């Protein structure tokens, strides 16, 4: 014999009930089955809501009841043919009884636990009767009232089962029952006096397990709307997947900590009889589901991750507790008498404090009671008043084989730390089946995703990018990600999602990943953007492995990096302003990056996509020292002076450089030497020297008139006006058979930038197009410098450098 249980979502409407009946018909072909059903859909909640309304407004109560009645008669009309008249009469009678109870509540102005139990029982009484008669159309079926079989004490809303009497009732009934299918209502029961009781939260699952254990069923199948117990809540963790096999103990741990597909009491009766439990999907019955048994195939050492929200942490602490027995007893006894459930316990080995987790709606009551119980010790300053922390959640990593693997707890807390999830308290049983941590409720979703990635998705790491600046560089960056996304998943095991984009006017977010084929349209239809509103949205998203990508040259954007880093959000930028700002700010960004485990990468600050900064970091990290740097660091200036001669105008060459994307949006930044000065400053700082931008001698070749302009139109006009000046600069170099190169130099702590005449035997002479070149003279390279050369400007190479930094973060 098998026992099948169907939850509320499985019997929510006619179409769903048809699926249930098909499953029952198939299951009963070769053996008898007992079928336990919940109330239709949200019927129980609506019944209780109507009871509450009846205290104030009987009309509102009648309106709710009418909708419940309508649903039941729709099902009867659709599924019951042979006994429609008899079924309709019985259901009408039950609704008349319900209406009479509501009228009694209204007249007496009283709603006791006894009445609530009676009201809520009607959901299963109605559903089981209707479904039983629908089943009779297809199979040999009968209906039996669970209240006649399951006997409890007088706790009306959470009855404690009298198993001796209950098991005798069930065995006796099924020995005499000859029908192939028996329909029973879950959740409901009665006391010895025959008064209606209920089995509390998850009572329908519990009922099914009671029946399965009593009849020694071959298997208990619990049908719901998901395909088993998942590695994590699939509504929160998109990558979660069903657990194929799990032990009773693991299932109990996961269900205790919030896995709502199964409630903890369900397992106990089946566990005692070693009856396998299988969680199945009513809507995908062919799926294997999850098998809960005494001897599962072990599989992964971590079986699942679960969590409970709306938790408060109650802390009792003080030096007066040390070495004094009885504090724990008084604490737990007080909470027990008040029926306050403790879901988490931890105590310091010094006995200085005890922390317990309770549900948030019990916290205020718990504090009041405990402050009263320990009032003498509090008055004498032996202990502090009870401390309550709200808005918390408990996250639990569960696996029976965890005890056989070293370092799992280290992996858990390291992963949480990398994503800025602060742990308030920790508990681990000696059996090592469960490691639990109390965290901020706001971080619960991120913590679940973080731990799921750590323990179940080690082959693929997800990065969530928030990109500001979608001009030339930003557009190409997004195109490169879109082009390479499949390669990254397959080869590098990186799943890179762009979840936020912004320009100076609009921003758009999609936590499932923005469609990079149509991002322009999405952004244009996005909401108004400011730096602050974008930052707020990024924080609210609270996603794992978040990366803020700055593709602008905007100072205001550079000033928000620290805020992101302090949220453990990595920063990747081509914007040189932050690293070339005052040294204290540069140092702070570095320190905050280390403190909050957030990467701060800016390879494209110097040389676009060339590995200049990364190479320099490796030199310094390995113990080398830099004495001198000589470099052509401006792709735009190199392009300009490689293309400028007596047959062209300086204005036209600069305009061409800007059109090609080699210059900043304001080309004066490049031509004034400020951009090059920033780059050599960054290299000097990365070499270990403390320098400021004003320490760098800038020998500008521009006229005073050009330097004083404050917009692009005036700047270009000044270039045309001073063409003779630029032609003279070219002539002087050409007469010496030299080429013009804008060179940055750093020698023993001093730096300068300026235009130089480069002879034909110099390494810089043949530097073509917009290429950059850097020569590092170090302890290891004193005479023949380490040379890095290549394309140093342009949107594509800059975007590829940013992309490379993102991949570096993914590979960490």
Tab-separated table of N, CA and C in Angstrom, residues 3-7 36-38 124 146 150-153 155 157-163 166-167 170 184-189 197-214 220-222 252 260-272 275 277 279:
chain	number	residue	atom	x	y	z
A	3	UNK	N	0.793	5.657	0.362
A	3	UNK	CA	0.027	6.829	0.796
A	3	UNK	C	0.463	8.003	-0.055
A	4	UNK	N	-0.508	8.692	-0.662
A	4	UNK	CA	-0.250	9.870	-1.495
A	4	UNK	C	-0.858	11.081	-0.814
A	5	UNK	N	-0.101	12.145	-0.740
A	5	UNK	CA	-0.620	13.382	-0.150
A	5	UNK	C	-0.507	14.510	-1.175
A	6	UNK	N	-1.574	15.285	-1.328
A	6	UNK	CA	-1.599	16.408	-2.270
A	6	UNK	C	-1.884	17.709	-1.526
A	7	UNK	N	-1.012	18.688	-1.724
A	7	UNK	CA	-1.134	19.966	-1.030
A	7	UNK	C	-2.146	20.899	-1.674
A	36	UNK	N	-4.365	11.528	0.861
A	36	UNK	CA	-4.614	12.596	1.836
A	36	UNK	C	-4.561	13.930	1.089
A	37	UNK	N	-5.594	14.755	1.249
A	37	UNK	CA	-5.638	16.027	0.515
A	37	UNK	C	-5.768	17.200	1.478
A	38	UNK	N	-5.201	18.316	1.048
A	38	UNK	CA	-5.364	19.575	1.771
A	38	UNK	C	-6.633	20.263	1.291
A	124	UNK	N	-10.560	20.927	4.726
A	124	UNK	CA	-10.261	19.542	4.364
A	124	UNK	C	-11.523	18.673	4.329
A	146	UNK	N	-11.021	11.969	8.614
A	146	UNK	CA	-9.819	11.818	9.449
A	146	UNK	C	-10.125	12.049	10.922
A	150	UNK	N	-7.764	9.971	13.626
A	150	UNK	CA	-6.615	10.584	14.297
A	150	UNK	C	-7.103	11.279	15.572
A	151	UNK	N	-6.586	10.820	16.696
A	151	UNK	CA	-7.034	11.305	18.006
A	151	UNK	C	-5.893	12.056	18.685
A	152	UNK	N	-6.223	13.226	19.220
A	152	UNK	CA	-5.205	14.078	19.861
A	152	UNK	C	-5.650	14.450	21.276
A	153	UNK	N	-4.812	15.268	21.915
A	153	UNK	CA	-5.199	15.842	23.206
A	153	UNK	C	-6.114	17.036	22.964
A	155	UNK	N	-5.421	20.217	22.814
A	155	UNK	CA	-4.835	21.406	22.184
A	155	UNK	C	-5.482	21.545	20.806
A	157	UNK	N	-5.579	23.747	18.359
A	157	UNK	CA	-4.906	24.277	17.160
A	157	UNK	C	-3.583	23.596	16.853
A	158	UNK	N	-3.107	22.775	17.772
A	158	UNK	CA	-1.850	22.056	17.522
A	158	UNK	C	-1.873	20.755	18.319
A	159	UNK	N	-2.816	19.919	17.982
A	159	UNK	CA	-3.063	18.709	18.760
A	159	UNK	C	-1.888	17.757	18.793
A	160	UNK	N	-1.624	17.213	19.982
A	160	UNK	CA	-0.581	16.202	20.145
A	160	UNK	C	-1.227	14.827	19.979
A	161	UNK	N	-0.727	14.049	19.037
A	161	UNK	CA	-1.385	12.814	18.621
A	161	UNK	C	-1.218	11.719	19.684
A	162	UNK	N	-2.320	11.081	19.969
A	162	UNK	CA	-2.309	9.868	20.798
A	162	UNK	C	-2.101	8.698	19.835
A	163	UNK	N	-0.849	8.282	19.671
A	163	UNK	CA	-0.526	7.305	18.637
A	163	UNK	C	-1.099	5.922	18.948
A	166	UNK	N	-4.726	6.234	17.869
A	166	UNK	CA	-4.780	6.569	16.445
A	166	UNK	C	-4.367	5.391	15.579
A	167	UNK	N	-3.264	4.751	15.916
A	167	UNK	CA	-2.791	3.630	15.101
A	167	UNK	C	-3.792	2.469	15.091
A	170	UNK	N	-6.629	3.424	12.734
A	170	UNK	CA	-6.256	3.375	11.316
A	170	UNK	C	-6.116	1.939	10.843
A	184	UNK	N	-8.898	10.931	2.225
A	184	UNK	CA	-8.934	11.425	3.603
A	184	UNK	C	-8.506	12.894	3.621
A	185	UNK	N	-9.097	13.637	4.507
A	185	UNK	CA	-8.682	15.022	4.690
A	185	UNK	C	-7.468	15.103	5.606
A	186	UNK	N	-6.484	15.867	5.228
A	186	UNK	CA	-5.326	16.064	6.093
A	186	UNK	C	-5.609	17.128	7.136
A	187	UNK	N	-4.680	17.312	8.074
A	187	UNK	CA	-4.712	18.457	8.992
A	187	UNK	C	-5.699	18.302	10.146
A	188	UNK	N	-6.819	17.581	9.922
A	188	UNK	CA	-7.897	17.572	10.913
A	188	UNK	C	-7.858	16.290	11.754
A	189	UNK	N	-8.376	16.424	12.972
A	189	UNK	CA	-8.356	15.329	13.947
A	189	UNK	C	-9.440	15.628	14.982
A	197	UNK	N	-10.188	18.923	16.430
A	197	UNK	CA	-8.880	19.542	16.679
A	197	UNK	C	-8.134	19.592	15.344
A	198	UNK	N	-7.021	20.280	15.334
A	198	UNK	CA	-6.181	20.303	14.129
A	198	UNK	C	-4.731	20.028	14.528
A	199	UNK	N	-3.908	19.670	13.524
A	199	UNK	CA	-2.529	19.255	13.794
A	199	UNK	C	-1.524	20.380	13.593
A	200	UNK	N	-1.989	21.594	13.397
A	200	UNK	CA	-1.083	22.735	13.303
A	200	UNK	C	-0.453	22.881	11.934
A	201	UNK	N	0.545	23.753	11.876
A	201	UNK	CA	1.214	24.066	10.612
A	201	UNK	C	1.819	22.802	10.004
A	202	UNK	N	1.575	22.615	8.698
A	202	UNK	CA	2.067	21.401	8.055
A	202	UNK	C	1.287	20.166	8.426
A	203	UNK	N	0.093	20.349	8.953
A	203	UNK	CA	-0.686	19.228	9.487
A	203	UNK	C	-1.095	18.210	8.451
A	204	UNK	N	-1.281	18.619	7.197
A	204	UNK	CA	-1.684	17.657	6.169
A	204	UNK	C	-0.558	16.684	5.863
A	205	UNK	N	0.678	17.196	5.761
A	205	UNK	CA	1.834	16.312	5.580
A	205	UNK	C	1.950	15.345	6.760
A	206	UNK	N	1.767	15.885	7.958
A	206	UNK	CA	1.870	15.086	9.178
A	206	UNK	C	0.817	13.978	9.168
A	207	UNK	N	-0.402	14.323	8.767
A	207	UNK	CA	-1.481	13.325	8.684
A	207	UNK	C	-1.079	12.187	7.767
A	208	UNK	N	-0.526	12.532	6.615
A	208	UNK	CA	-0.136	11.508	5.644
A	208	UNK	C	0.926	10.580	6.222
A	209	UNK	N	1.868	11.161	6.955
A	209	UNK	CA	2.928	10.353	7.563
A	209	UNK	C	2.366	9.447	8.657
A	210	UNK	N	1.384	9.947	9.394
A	210	UNK	CA	0.734	9.132	10.433
A	210	UNK	C	0.068	7.914	9.795
A	211	UNK	N	-0.664	8.136	8.683
A	211	UNK	CA	-1.330	7.023	7.991
A	211	UNK	C	-0.301	6.035	7.445
A	212	UNK	N	0.779	6.573	6.835
A	212	UNK	CA	1.794	5.702	6.231
A	212	UNK	C	2.437	4.802	7.284
A	213	UNK	N	2.760	5.387	8.438
A	213	UNK	CA	3.400	4.610	9.499
A	213	UNK	C	2.449	3.565	10.075
A	214	UNK	N	1.186	3.953	10.241
A	214	UNK	CA	0.222	3.031	10.857
A	214	UNK	C	-0.022	1.804	9.994
A	220	UNK	N	5.645	6.786	1.150
A	220	UNK	CA	4.792	7.963	1.304
A	220	UNK	C	5.205	8.964	0.227
A	221	UNK	N	4.257	9.300	-0.640
A	221	UNK	CA	4.528	10.263	-1.706
A	221	UNK	C	3.807	11.569	-1.399
A	222	UNK	N	4.573	12.635	-1.262
A	222	UNK	CA	4.011	13.951	-0.984
A	222	UNK	C	4.102	14.790	-2.256
A	252	UNK	N	14.968	16.756	7.952
A	252	UNK	CA	14.442	17.452	9.128
A	252	UNK	C	15.180	18.761	9.373
A	260	UNK	N	10.153	24.938	2.982
A	260	UNK	CA	8.712	24.842	3.205
A	260	UNK	C	8.044	23.696	2.464
A	261	UNK	N	8.797	22.999	1.619
A	261	UNK	CA	8.206	21.887	0.902
A	261	UNK	C	7.842	20.742	1.849
A	262	UNK	N	8.439	20.749	3.039
A	262	UNK	CA	8.172	19.687	4.014
A	262	UNK	C	8.286	20.270	5.417
A	263	UNK	N	7.383	19.862	6.315
A	263	UNK	CA	7.421	20.363	7.684
A	263	UNK	C	8.024	19.299	8.606
A	264	UNK	N	8.816	19.734	9.586
A	264	UNK	CA	9.566	18.773	10.412
A	264	UNK	C	8.766	17.640	11.026
A	265	UNK	N	7.571	17.887	11.594
A	265	UNK	CA	6.853	16.765	12.240
A	265	UNK	C	6.500	15.643	11.275
A	266	UNK	N	6.417	15.968	9.970
A	266	UNK	CA	6.020	14.973	8.970
A	266	UNK	C	6.915	13.752	9.011
A	267	UNK	N	8.187	13.966	9.251
A	267	UNK	CA	9.169	12.903	9.070
A	267	UNK	C	9.126	11.873	10.195
A	268	UNK	N	8.790	12.312	11.398
A	268	UNK	CA	8.944	11.436	12.562
A	268	UNK	C	8.201	10.105	12.463
A	269	UNK	N	6.905	10.073	12.141
A	269	UNK	CA	6.226	8.761	12.081
A	269	UNK	C	6.839	7.834	11.048
A	270	UNK	N	7.193	8.374	9.876
A	270	UNK	CA	7.799	7.541	8.830
A	270	UNK	C	9.192	7.095	9.218
A	271	UNK	N	9.914	7.966	9.897
A	271	UNK	CA	11.261	7.626	10.353
A	271	UNK	C	11.215	6.439	11.306
A	272	UNK	N	10.263	6.448	12.223
A	272	UNK	CA	10.166	5.358	13.199
A	272	UNK	C	9.947	4.003	12.520
A	275	UNK	N	9.968	4.216	6.673
A	275	UNK	CA	9.179	4.262	5.431
A	275	UNK	C	9.727	5.374	4.542
A	277	UNK	N	10.081	8.400	2.064
A	277	UNK	CA	9.211	9.517	1.691
A	277	UNK	C	9.743	10.088	0.381
A	279	UNK	N	9.209	13.263	-2.307
A	279	UNK	CA	8.572	14.542	-2.632
A	279	UNK	C	8.455	14.630	-4.151
